[in-house]
PDB file of N, CA and C in Angstrom:
ATOM      1  N   MET A  22     -22.678  12.690  -9.251  1.00 74.00           N
ATOM      2  CA  MET A  22     -22.508  13.106  -7.816  1.00 74.00           C
ATOM      3  C   MET A  22     -22.045  11.864  -6.986  1.00 74.00           C
ATOM      4  N   LEU A  23     -20.983  12.146  -6.122  1.00 84.00           N
ATOM      5  CA  LEU A  23     -20.538  11.102  -5.207  1.00 84.00           C
ATOM      6  C   LEU A  23     -21.052  11.258  -3.840  1.00 84.00           C
ATOM      7  N   ASN A  24     -21.327  10.140  -3.212  1.00 89.00           N
ATOM      8  CA  ASN A  24     -21.799  10.110  -1.805  1.00 89.00           C
ATOM      9  C   ASN A  24     -20.845   9.378  -0.953  1.00 89.00           C
ATOM     10  N   CYS A  25     -20.720   9.806   0.272  1.00 92.00           N
ATOM     11  CA  CYS A  25     -19.930   9.171   1.288  1.00 92.00           C
ATOM     12  C   CYS A  25     -20.473   7.797   1.665  1.00 92.00           C
ATOM     13  N   PRO A  26     -19.676   6.723   1.621  1.00 91.00           N
ATOM     14  CA  PRO A  26     -20.205   5.396   1.984  1.00 91.00           C
ATOM     15  C   PRO A  26     -20.538   5.334   3.471  1.00 91.00           C
ATOM     16  N   LYS A  27     -20.014   6.222   4.309  1.00 92.00           N
ATOM     17  CA  LYS A  27     -20.283   6.199   5.808  1.00 92.00           C
ATOM     18  C   LYS A  27     -21.559   6.879   6.100  1.00 92.00           C
ATOM     19  N   CYS A  28     -21.756   8.146   5.587  1.00 94.00           N
ATOM     20  CA  CYS A  28     -22.774   8.998   6.083  1.00 94.00           C
ATOM     21  C   CYS A  28     -23.824   9.347   4.922  1.00 94.00           C
ATOM     22  N   ASP A  29     -23.477   8.938   3.715  1.00 93.00           N
ATOM     23  CA  ASP A  29     -24.216   9.193   2.555  1.00 93.00           C
ATOM     24  C   ASP A  29     -24.290  10.775   2.108  1.00 93.00           C
ATOM     25  N   GLY A  30     -23.381  11.565   2.840  1.00 92.00           N
ATOM     26  CA  GLY A  30     -23.270  12.936   2.435  1.00 92.00           C
ATOM     27  C   GLY A  30     -22.705  13.127   1.080  1.00 92.00           C
ATOM     28  N   ASN A  31     -22.812  14.295   0.532  1.00 91.00           N
ATOM     29  CA  ASN A  31     -22.302  14.565  -0.743  1.00 91.00           C
ATOM     30  C   ASN A  31     -20.794  14.829  -0.727  1.00 91.00           C
ATOM     31  N   LEU A  32     -20.088  14.280  -1.676  1.00 90.00           N
ATOM     32  CA  LEU A  32     -18.645  14.498  -1.679  1.00 90.00           C
ATOM     33  C   LEU A  32     -18.415  15.419  -2.891  1.00 90.00           C
ATOM     34  N   ASP A  33     -17.668  16.483  -2.660  1.00 88.00           N
ATOM     35  CA  ASP A  33     -17.446  17.522  -3.607  1.00 88.00           C
ATOM     36  C   ASP A  33     -16.184  17.315  -4.405  1.00 88.00           C
ATOM     37  N   PHE A  34     -16.130  16.246  -5.147  1.00 88.00           N
ATOM     38  CA  PHE A  34     -15.001  15.836  -6.024  1.00 88.00           C
ATOM     39  C   PHE A  34     -15.531  15.585  -7.500  1.00 88.00           C
ATOM     40  N   GLU A  35     -14.710  15.905  -8.531  1.00 87.00           N
ATOM     41  CA  GLU A  35     -15.030  15.645  -9.901  1.00 87.00           C
ATOM     42  C   GLU A  35     -14.675  14.252 -10.117  1.00 87.00           C
ATOM     43  N   GLU A  36     -15.593  13.320 -10.587  1.00 86.00           N
ATOM     44  CA  GLU A  36     -15.257  11.996 -10.744  1.00 86.00           C
ATOM     45  C   GLU A  36     -14.150  11.786 -11.843  1.00 86.00           C
ATOM     46  N   ASP A  37     -14.097  12.568 -12.870  1.00 87.00           N
ATOM     47  CA  ASP A  37     -13.075  12.404 -13.922  1.00 87.00           C
ATOM     48  C   ASP A  37     -11.736  12.898 -13.475  1.00 87.00           C
ATOM     49  N   GLU A  38     -11.665  13.452 -12.346  1.00 91.00           N
ATOM     50  CA  GLU A  38     -10.245  13.886 -11.833  1.00 91.00           C
ATOM     51  C   GLU A  38      -9.747  12.964 -10.831  1.00 91.00           C
ATOM     52  N   LEU A  39     -10.397  11.863 -10.523  1.00 92.00           N
ATOM     53  CA  LEU A  39      -9.958  10.930  -9.480  1.00 92.00           C
ATOM     54  C   LEU A  39      -9.245   9.757 -10.119  1.00 92.00           C
ATOM     55  N   ASP A  40      -8.211   9.268  -9.451  1.00 93.00           N
ATOM     56  CA  ASP A  40      -7.408   8.155  -9.812  1.00 93.00           C
ATOM     57  C   ASP A  40      -7.596   7.086  -8.752  1.00 93.00           C
ATOM     58  N   GLU A  41      -7.387   5.803  -9.144  1.00 93.00           N
ATOM     59  CA  GLU A  41      -7.549   4.696  -8.259  1.00 93.00           C
ATOM     60  C   GLU A  41      -6.469   4.912  -7.139  1.00 93.00           C
ATOM     61  N   GLY A  42      -6.840   4.705  -5.862  1.00 92.00           N
ATOM     62  CA  GLY A  42      -5.839   4.848  -4.805  1.00 92.00           C
ATOM     63  C   GLY A  42      -5.801   6.281  -4.107  1.00 92.00           C
ATOM     64  N   ASP A  43      -6.464   7.242  -4.828  1.00 93.00           N
ATOM     65  CA  ASP A  43      -6.599   8.576  -4.197  1.00 93.00           C
ATOM     66  C   ASP A  43      -7.302   8.568  -2.862  1.00 93.00           C
ATOM     67  N   LEU A  44      -6.808   9.363  -2.001  1.00 93.00           N
ATOM     68  CA  LEU A  44      -7.358   9.542  -0.595  1.00 93.00           C
ATOM     69  C   LEU A  44      -8.258  10.760  -0.617  1.00 93.00           C
ATOM     70  N   LEU A  45      -9.436  10.624   0.014  1.00 92.00           N
ATOM     71  CA  LEU A  45     -10.419  11.673   0.004  1.00 92.00           C
ATOM     72  C   LEU A  45     -10.852  11.782   1.533  1.00 92.00           C
ATOM     73  N   SER A  46     -11.538  12.935   1.818  1.00 92.00           N
ATOM     74  CA  SER A  46     -12.166  13.109   3.103  1.00 92.00           C
ATOM     75  C   SER A  46     -13.499  13.587   2.973  1.00 92.00           C
ATOM     76  N   CYS A  47     -14.443  13.097   3.740  1.00 92.00           N
ATOM     77  CA  CYS A  47     -15.795  13.571   3.773  1.00 92.00           C
ATOM     78  C   CYS A  47     -15.984  14.799   4.633  1.00 92.00           C
ATOM     79  N   ASP A  48     -16.434  15.887   4.072  1.00 92.00           N
ATOM     80  CA  ASP A  48     -16.698  17.171   4.824  1.00 92.00           C
ATOM     81  C   ASP A  48     -17.836  17.035   5.816  1.00 92.00           C
ATOM     82  N   GLU A  49     -18.724  16.113   5.642  1.00 92.00           N
ATOM     83  CA  GLU A  49     -19.872  15.852   6.456  1.00 92.00           C
ATOM     84  C   GLU A  49     -19.529  15.203   7.792  1.00 92.00           C
ATOM     85  N   CYS A  50     -18.866  13.965   7.622  1.00 93.00           N
ATOM     86  CA  CYS A  50     -18.572  13.152   8.872  1.00 93.00           C
ATOM     87  C   CYS A  50     -17.166  13.092   9.152  1.00 93.00           C
ATOM     88  N   GLY A  51     -16.259  13.581   8.250  1.00 91.00           N
ATOM     89  CA  GLY A  51     -14.757  13.473   8.462  1.00 91.00           C
ATOM     90  C   GLY A  51     -14.099  12.145   8.236  1.00 91.00           C
ATOM     91  N   ALA A  52     -14.869  11.235   7.582  1.00 92.00           N
ATOM     92  CA  ALA A  52     -14.370   9.907   7.242  1.00 92.00           C
ATOM     93  C   ALA A  52     -13.173  10.008   6.255  1.00 92.00           C
ATOM     94  N   SER A  53     -12.190   9.209   6.448  1.00 93.00           N
ATOM     95  CA  SER A  53     -11.069   9.126   5.422  1.00 93.00           C
ATOM     96  C   SER A  53     -11.466   8.014   4.438  1.00 93.00           C
ATOM     97  N   LEU A  54     -11.433   8.385   3.189  1.00 94.00           N
ATOM     98  CA  LEU A  54     -11.978   7.520   2.117  1.00 94.00           C
ATOM     99  C   LEU A  54     -10.811   7.291   1.112  1.00 94.00           C
ATOM    100  N   HIS A  55     -10.914   6.218   0.296  1.00 93.00           N
ATOM    101  CA  HIS A  55     -10.063   5.988  -0.848  1.00 93.00           C
ATOM    102  C   HIS A  55     -10.869   5.524  -2.020  1.00 93.00           C
ATOM    103  N   VAL A  56     -10.267   5.822  -3.188  1.00 93.00           N
ATOM    104  CA  VAL A  56     -10.961   5.391  -4.452  1.00 93.00           C
ATOM    105  C   VAL A  56     -10.424   3.973  -4.719  1.00 93.00           C
ATOM    106  N   ALA A  57     -11.364   3.079  -4.592  1.00 92.00           N
ATOM    107  CA  ALA A  57     -11.004   1.681  -4.692  1.00 92.00           C
ATOM    108  C   ALA A  57     -11.144   1.122  -6.172  1.00 92.00           C
ATOM    109  N   GLY A  58     -11.905   1.842  -6.953  1.00 92.00           N
ATOM    110  CA  GLY A  58     -12.046   1.424  -8.406  1.00 92.00           C
ATOM    111  C   GLY A  58     -12.533   2.582  -9.295  1.00 92.00           C
ATOM    112  N   LEU A  59     -12.224   2.586 -10.547  1.00 92.00           N
ATOM    113  CA  LEU A  59     -12.661   3.673 -11.392  1.00 92.00           C
ATOM    114  C   LEU A  59     -13.891   3.355 -12.228  1.00 92.00           C
ATOM    115  N   ASN A  60     -13.995   2.072 -12.789  1.00 90.00           N
ATOM    116  CA  ASN A  60     -15.077   1.725 -13.757  1.00 90.00           C
ATOM    117  C   ASN A  60     -15.698   0.389 -13.256  1.00 90.00           C
ATOM    118  N   PRO A  61     -16.724   0.454 -12.451  1.00 89.00           N
ATOM    119  CA  PRO A  61     -17.422   1.730 -11.832  1.00 89.00           C
ATOM    120  C   PRO A  61     -16.677   2.363 -10.781  1.00 89.00           C
ATOM    121  N   LEU A  62     -16.955   3.661 -10.532  1.00 90.00           N
ATOM    122  CA  LEU A  62     -16.288   4.390  -9.472  1.00 90.00           C
ATOM    123  C   LEU A  62     -16.717   3.784  -8.165  1.00 90.00           C
ATOM    124  N   GLU A  63     -15.697   3.417  -7.304  1.00 91.00           N
ATOM    125  CA  GLU A  63     -15.940   2.830  -5.977  1.00 91.00           C
ATOM    126  C   GLU A  63     -15.200   3.647  -4.999  1.00 91.00           C
ATOM    127  N   ILE A  64     -15.881   4.188  -4.000  1.00 92.00           N
ATOM    128  CA  ILE A  64     -15.327   4.939  -2.860  1.00 92.00           C
ATOM    129  C   ILE A  64     -15.461   4.021  -1.614  1.00 92.00           C
ATOM    130  N   GLN A  65     -14.451   3.728  -0.834  1.00 92.00           N
ATOM    131  CA  GLN A  65     -14.531   2.978   0.386  1.00 92.00           C
ATOM    132  C   GLN A  65     -13.918   3.709   1.506  1.00 92.00           C
ATOM    133  N   PRO A  66     -14.321   3.304   2.697  1.00 92.00           N
ATOM    134  CA  PRO A  66     -13.744   4.029   3.909  1.00 92.00           C
ATOM    135  C   PRO A  66     -12.236   3.394   4.013  1.00 92.00           C
ATOM    136  N   GLU A  67     -11.359   4.231   4.470  1.00 85.00           N
ATOM    137  CA  GLU A  67      -9.902   3.884   4.515  1.00 85.00           C
ATOM    138  C   GLU A  67      -9.708   2.696   5.430  1.00 85.00           C
ATOM    139  N   GLU A  68     -10.458   2.593   6.491  1.00 77.00           N
ATOM    140  CA  GLU A  68     -10.158   1.407   7.331  1.00 77.00           C
ATOM    141  C   GLU A  68     -10.372   0.059   6.630  1.00 77.00           C
ATOM    142  N   ASP A  69     -11.299   0.082   5.499  1.00 61.00           N
ATOM    143  CA  ASP A  69     -11.335  -1.122   4.733  1.00 61.00           C
ATOM    144  C   ASP A  69     -10.054  -1.381   3.971  1.00 61.00           C
ATOM    145  N   LEU A  70      -9.442  -0.388   3.531  1.00 56.00           N
ATOM    146  CA  LEU A  70      -8.135  -0.524   2.918  1.00 56.00           C
ATOM    147  C   LEU A  70      -7.156  -1.099   3.845  1.00 56.00           C
ATOM    148  N   GLU A  71      -7.074  -0.664   5.107  1.00 56.00           N
ATOM    149  CA  GLU A  71      -6.127  -1.202   6.137  1.00 56.00           C
ATOM    150  C   GLU A  71      -6.395  -2.692   6.425  1.00 56.00           C
ATOM    151  N   GLU A  72      -7.736  -3.088   6.441  1.00 58.00           N
ATOM    152  CA  GLU A  72      -8.088  -4.468   6.669  1.00 58.00           C
ATOM    153  C   GLU A  72      -7.585  -5.264   5.569  1.00 58.00           C
ATOM    154  N   GLU A  73      -7.680  -4.842   4.363  1.00 57.00           N
ATOM    155  CA  GLU A  73      -7.252  -5.619   3.154  1.00 57.00           C
ATOM    156  C   GLU A  73      -5.691  -5.735   3.291  1.00 57.00           C
ATOM    157  N   ASP A  74      -4.974  -4.630   3.642  1.00 57.00           N
ATOM    158  CA  ASP A  74      -3.558  -4.738   3.775  1.00 57.00           C
ATOM    159  C   ASP A  74      -3.177  -5.813   4.840  1.00 57.00           C
ATOM    160  N   GLU A  75      -3.923  -5.784   6.003  1.00 58.00           N
ATOM    161  CA  GLU A  75      -3.611  -6.824   7.104  1.00 58.00           C
ATOM    162  C   GLU A  75      -3.829  -8.190   6.548  1.00 58.00           C
ATOM    163  N   ASP A  76      -4.877  -8.404   5.771  1.00 59.00           N
ATOM    164  CA  ASP A  76      -5.168  -9.726   5.192  1.00 59.00           C
ATOM    165  C   ASP A  76      -3.983 -10.166   4.349  1.00 59.00           C
ATOM    166  N   ASP A  77      -3.506  -9.204   3.372  1.00 60.00           N
ATOM    167  CA  ASP A  77      -2.413  -9.546   2.552  1.00 60.00           C
ATOM    168  C   ASP A  77      -1.154  -9.877   3.335  1.00 60.00           C
ATOM    169  N   PHE A  78      -0.941  -9.100   4.467  1.00 58.00           N
ATOM    170  CA  PHE A  78       0.245  -9.313   5.324  1.00 58.00           C
ATOM    171  C   PHE A  78       0.177 -10.704   5.942  1.00 58.00           C
ATOM    172  N   LEU A  79      -1.020 -11.068   6.463  1.00 61.00           N
ATOM    173  CA  LEU A  79      -1.205 -12.361   7.013  1.00 61.00           C
ATOM    174  C   LEU A  79      -0.994 -13.441   6.010  1.00 61.00           C
ATOM    175  N   ASP A  80      -1.556 -13.328   4.821  1.00 58.00           N
ATOM    176  CA  ASP A  80      -1.307 -14.344   3.818  1.00 58.00           C
ATOM    177  C   ASP A  80       0.111 -14.494   3.421  1.00 58.00           C
ATOM    178  N   ASP A  81       0.909 -13.461   3.410  1.00 55.00           N
ATOM    179  CA  ASP A  81       2.338 -13.578   3.046  1.00 55.00           C
ATOM    180  C   ASP A  81       2.977 -14.287   4.298  1.00 55.00           C
ATOM    181  N   ASP A  82       2.622 -14.038   5.529  1.00 53.00           N
ATOM    182  CA  ASP A  82       3.248 -14.745   6.607  1.00 53.00           C
ATOM    183  C   ASP A  82       2.892 -16.289   6.582  1.00 53.00           C
ATOM    184  N   ASP A  83       1.678 -16.599   6.239  1.00 54.00           N
ATOM    185  CA  ASP A  83       1.352 -18.013   6.130  1.00 54.00           C
ATOM    186  C   ASP A  83       2.122 -18.762   5.131  1.00 54.00           C
ATOM    187  N   GLU A  84       2.402 -18.085   3.917  1.00 54.00           N
ATOM    188  CA  GLU A  84       3.246 -18.628   2.914  1.00 54.00           C
ATOM    189  C   GLU A  84       4.641 -18.928   3.355  1.00 54.00           C
ATOM    190  N   GLU A  85       5.223 -17.975   4.087  1.00 55.00           N
ATOM    191  CA  GLU A  85       6.618 -18.121   4.687  1.00 55.00           C
ATOM    192  C   GLU A  85       6.628 -19.213   5.586  1.00 55.00           C
ATOM    193  N   ASP A  86       5.619 -19.367   6.511  1.00 56.00           N
ATOM    194  CA  ASP A  86       5.537 -20.548   7.366  1.00 56.00           C
ATOM    195  C   ASP A  86       5.558 -21.805   6.666  1.00 56.00           C
ATOM    196  N   ASP A  87       4.797 -21.975   5.649  1.00 55.00           N
ATOM    197  CA  ASP A  87       4.780 -23.197   4.773  1.00 55.00           C
ATOM    198  C   ASP A  87       6.079 -23.558   4.237  1.00 55.00           C
ATOM    199  N   LYS A  88       6.784 -22.511   3.806  1.00 55.00           N
ATOM    200  CA  LYS A  88       8.175 -22.686   3.270  1.00 55.00           C
ATOM    201  C   LYS A  88       9.088 -23.125   4.277  1.00 55.00           C
ATOM    202  N   ASP A  89       9.053 -22.549   5.471  1.00 55.00           N
ATOM    203  CA  ASP A  89       9.936 -22.954   6.580  1.00 55.00           C
ATOM    204  C   ASP A  89       9.681 -24.435   6.939  1.00 55.00           C
ATOM    205  N   GLU A  90       8.375 -24.811   6.985  1.00 56.00           N
ATOM    206  CA  GLU A  90       8.066 -26.225   7.289  1.00 56.00           C
ATOM    207  C   GLU A  90       8.671 -27.149   6.218  1.00 56.00           C
ATOM    208  N   ASP A  91       8.569 -26.735   4.961  1.00 55.00           N
ATOM    209  CA  ASP A  91       9.034 -27.530   3.957  1.00 55.00           C
ATOM    210  C   ASP A  91      10.638 -27.717   4.048  1.00 55.00           C
ATOM    211  N   GLU A  92      11.266 -26.676   4.276  1.00 57.00           N
ATOM    212  CA  GLU A  92      12.684 -26.761   4.588  1.00 57.00           C
ATOM    213  C   GLU A  92      13.045 -27.589   5.643  1.00 57.00           C
ATOM    214  N   ASP A  93      12.332 -27.546   6.813  1.00 55.00           N
ATOM    215  CA  ASP A  93      12.601 -28.424   7.996  1.00 55.00           C
ATOM    216  C   ASP A  93      12.426 -29.875   7.557  1.00 55.00           C
ATOM    217  N   GLU A  94      11.435 -30.283   6.763  1.00 57.00           N
ATOM    218  CA  GLU A  94      11.200 -31.569   6.347  1.00 57.00           C
ATOM    219  C   GLU A  94      12.395 -32.060   5.461  1.00 57.00           C
ATOM    220  N   ASP A  95      12.865 -31.249   4.613  1.00 56.00           N
ATOM    221  CA  ASP A  95      14.042 -31.530   3.700  1.00 56.00           C
ATOM    222  C   ASP A  95      15.327 -31.776   4.611  1.00 56.00           C
ATOM    223  N   ASP A  96      15.467 -31.019   5.719  1.00 57.00           N
ATOM    224  CA  ASP A  96      16.563 -31.138   6.449  1.00 57.00           C
ATOM    225  C   ASP A  96      16.600 -32.481   7.226  1.00 57.00           C
ATOM    226  N   ASP A  97      15.339 -32.999   7.566  1.00 56.00           N
ATOM    227  CA  ASP A  97      15.244 -34.236   8.310  1.00 56.00           C
ATOM    228  C   ASP A  97      15.651 -35.362   7.355  1.00 56.00           C
ATOM    229  N   ASP A  98      15.325 -35.238   6.122  1.00 56.00           N
ATOM    230  CA  ASP A  98      15.621 -36.382   5.150  1.00 56.00           C
ATOM    231  C   ASP A  98      17.216 -36.470   5.012  1.00 56.00           C
ATOM    232  N   ASP A  99      17.883 -35.365   5.147  1.00 56.00           N
ATOM    233  CA  ASP A  99      19.355 -35.422   5.008  1.00 56.00           C
ATOM    234  C   ASP A  99      20.050 -36.126   6.140  1.00 56.00           C
ATOM    235  N   ASP A 100      19.430 -36.211   7.405  1.00 56.00           N
ATOM    236  CA  ASP A 100      20.035 -36.801   8.423  1.00 56.00           C
ATOM    237  C   ASP A 100      20.127 -38.390   8.369  1.00 56.00           C
ATOM    238  N   TYR A 101      19.390 -38.963   7.557  1.00 56.00           N
ATOM    239  CA  TYR A 101      19.335 -40.381   7.444  1.00 56.00           C
ATOM    240  C   TYR A 101      20.311 -40.970   6.496  1.00 56.00           C
TER     241      TYR A 101
END
């Protein structure tokens, strides 16, 4: 039996029919949920997924900023 991580209500889904990344909805509280893992089965609120995506996006931007700074330093060496 699956329980909602928000309200602990029963989720009416067959565990063996779920795939990682599936989106679900809780009938009790209306929370949007996603399957975060299969072994063990892990159900998370969808806003947790959005926060992870934002973190990944910020990490990608930080890496690009570092590359830009390295290129600027290389350009300065060429001027001398």
